[in-house]
Amino acid sequence: MTIENKLGEIGNALAQLSGIDWFATLGDSVTLVTGAIFIICVLAFRRGIMGELASRWAKH
């Protein structure tokens, strides 16, 4: 299953649950959503995924 299909399913489910029709267009906005996910990951994992895992592992 591609990310566009999965986002479409999630969007349709959110639209039904919340009543907000905009959520149903998430599958069509796959580039925008993918970009937002990428930006969030870059901000959250500043040392990279392995760097963050190593840092958290060293704390414990």
mmCIF file of N, CA, C and O in Angstrom, residues 2 4-6 9-10 13 15-16 23 25-30 32 34-35 38 41 44 50 52 54-56 60:
data_model
loop_
_atom_site.group_PDB
_atom_site.id
_atom_site.type_symbol
_atom_site.label_atom_id
_atom_site.label_comp_id
_atom_site.label_asym_id
_atom_site.label_seq_id
_atom_site.Cartn_x
_atom_site.Cartn_y
_atom_site.Cartn_z
ATOM 1 N N THR A 2 0.581 2.180 -0.841
ATOM 2 C CA THR A 2 1.385 3.396 -0.929
ATOM 3 C C THR A 2 0.962 4.392 0.132
ATOM 4 O O THR A 2 -0.113 4.286 0.722
ATOM 5 N N GLU A 4 0.088 7.396 -0.340
ATOM 6 C CA GLU A 4 -1.086 8.147 -0.786
ATOM 7 C C GLU A 4 -2.372 7.404 -0.428
ATOM 8 O O GLU A 4 -3.328 8.007 0.062
ATOM 9 N N ASN A 5 -2.387 6.103 -0.634
ATOM 10 C CA ASN A 5 -3.571 5.308 -0.279
ATOM 11 C C ASN A 5 -3.807 5.300 1.225
ATOM 12 O O ASN A 5 -4.938 5.426 1.690
ATOM 13 N N LYS A 6 -2.736 5.138 1.989
ATOM 14 C CA LYS A 6 -2.866 5.099 3.449
ATOM 15 C C LYS A 6 -3.357 6.447 3.982
ATOM 16 O O LYS A 6 -4.224 6.494 4.861
ATOM 17 N N GLU A 9 -7.017 6.764 3.339
ATOM 18 C CA GLU A 9 -7.816 6.010 4.310
ATOM 19 C C GLU A 9 -7.892 6.729 5.649
ATOM 20 O O GLU A 9 -8.961 6.827 6.260
ATOM 21 N N ILE A 10 -6.744 7.220 6.117
ATOM 22 C CA ILE A 10 -6.710 7.944 7.394
ATOM 23 C C ILE A 10 -7.558 9.209 7.299
ATOM 24 O O ILE A 10 -8.321 9.536 8.209
ATOM 25 N N ALA A 13 -11.252 8.382 7.385
ATOM 26 C CA ALA A 13 -11.657 8.021 8.747
ATOM 27 C C ALA A 13 -11.775 9.265 9.626
ATOM 28 O O ALA A 13 -12.741 9.419 10.384
ATOM 29 N N ALA A 15 -12.340 12.309 8.588
ATOM 30 C CA ALA A 15 -13.481 13.100 8.119
ATOM 31 C C ALA A 15 -14.786 12.548 8.678
ATOM 32 O O ALA A 15 -15.668 13.312 9.072
ATOM 33 N N GLN A 16 -14.897 11.221 8.727
ATOM 34 C CA GLN A 16 -16.122 10.623 9.279
ATOM 35 C C GLN A 16 -16.237 10.851 10.773
ATOM 36 O O GLN A 16 -17.322 11.132 11.283
ATOM 37 N N PHE A 23 -10.343 16.725 5.784
ATOM 38 C CA PHE A 23 -9.525 15.538 6.041
ATOM 39 C C PHE A 23 -9.617 14.518 4.905
ATOM 40 O O PHE A 23 -8.686 13.760 4.668
ATOM 41 N N THR A 25 -9.364 14.969 1.876
ATOM 42 C CA THR A 25 -8.456 15.310 0.771
ATOM 43 C C THR A 25 -6.997 15.031 1.113
ATOM 44 O O THR A 25 -6.116 15.377 0.331
ATOM 45 N N LEU A 26 -6.709 14.414 2.243
ATOM 46 C CA LEU A 26 -5.314 14.148 2.617
ATOM 47 C C LEU A 26 -4.596 13.284 1.596
ATOM 48 O O LEU A 26 -3.423 13.486 1.322
ATOM 49 N N GLY A 27 -5.272 12.319 1.012
ATOM 50 C CA GLY A 27 -4.659 11.464 0.002
ATOM 51 C C GLY A 27 -4.226 12.252 -1.218
ATOM 52 O O GLY A 27 -3.229 11.928 -1.858
ATOM 53 N N ASP A 28 -4.971 13.306 -1.555
ATOM 54 C CA ASP A 28 -4.617 14.161 -2.688
ATOM 55 C C ASP A 28 -3.465 15.091 -2.349
ATOM 56 O O ASP A 28 -2.766 15.567 -3.232
ATOM 57 N N SER A 29 -3.252 15.366 -1.077
ATOM 58 C CA SER A 29 -2.208 16.284 -0.620
ATOM 59 C C SER A 29 -0.988 15.528 -0.122
ATOM 60 O O SER A 29 -0.336 15.956 0.823
ATOM 61 N N VAL A 30 -0.662 14.412 -0.760
ATOM 62 C CA VAL A 30 0.394 13.530 -0.261
ATOM 63 C C VAL A 30 1.749 14.250 -0.209
ATOM 64 O O VAL A 30 2.519 14.046 0.730
ATOM 65 N N LEU A 32 2.346 17.469 0.315
ATOM 66 C CA LEU A 32 2.312 18.390 1.450
ATOM 67 C C LEU A 32 2.446 17.638 2.763
ATOM 68 O O LEU A 32 3.232 18.023 3.638
ATOM 69 N N THR A 34 3.693 14.559 3.242
ATOM 70 C CA THR A 34 5.020 13.949 3.316
ATOM 71 C C THR A 34 6.071 14.988 3.704
ATOM 72 O O THR A 34 6.958 14.709 4.509
ATOM 73 N N GLY A 35 5.970 16.181 3.150
ATOM 74 C CA GLY A 35 6.892 17.261 3.502
ATOM 75 C C GLY A 35 6.778 17.647 4.971
ATOM 76 O O GLY A 35 7.787 17.866 5.645
ATOM 77 N N PHE A 38 8.418 15.000 7.039
ATOM 78 C CA PHE A 38 9.872 15.135 6.924
ATOM 79 C C PHE A 38 10.390 16.266 7.806
ATOM 80 O O PHE A 38 11.374 16.096 8.538
ATOM 81 N N CYS A 41 10.306 15.248 11.436
ATOM 82 C CA CYS A 41 11.383 14.298 11.749
ATOM 83 C C CYS A 41 12.735 14.989 11.852
ATOM 84 O O CYS A 41 13.532 14.679 12.741
ATOM 85 N N ALA A 44 12.752 16.851 15.124
ATOM 86 C CA ALA A 44 12.719 15.974 16.288
ATOM 87 C C ALA A 44 14.022 15.189 16.462
ATOM 88 O O ALA A 44 14.441 14.923 17.585
ATOM 89 N N MET A 50 19.920 7.472 14.432
ATOM 90 C CA MET A 50 20.899 6.674 15.188
ATOM 91 C C MET A 50 21.535 7.503 16.310
ATOM 92 O O MET A 50 21.783 6.988 17.399
ATOM 93 N N GLU A 52 20.128 9.976 17.976
ATOM 94 C CA GLU A 52 19.134 10.099 19.042
ATOM 95 C C GLU A 52 19.024 8.796 19.839
ATOM 96 O O GLU A 52 18.948 8.821 21.065
ATOM 97 N N ALA A 54 21.343 6.463 20.181
ATOM 98 C CA ALA A 54 22.562 6.303 20.953
ATOM 99 C C ALA A 54 22.558 7.198 22.177
ATOM 100 O O ALA A 54 22.972 6.794 23.272
ATOM 101 N N SER A 55 22.070 8.424 22.018
ATOM 102 C CA SER A 55 22.011 9.365 23.139
ATOM 103 C C SER A 55 21.051 8.871 24.218
ATOM 104 O O SER A 55 21.366 8.918 25.407
ATOM 105 N N ARG A 56 19.911 8.386 23.795
ATOM 106 C CA ARG A 56 18.936 7.882 24.773
ATOM 107 C C ARG A 56 19.424 6.597 25.434
ATOM 108 O O ARG A 56 19.159 6.345 26.587
ATOM 109 N N HIS A 60 20.497 5.750 29.860
ATOM 110 C CA HIS A 60 19.932 4.681 30.711
ATOM 111 C C HIS A 60 20.977 3.769 31.170
ATOM 112 O O HIS A 60 21.824 3.285 31.155
#
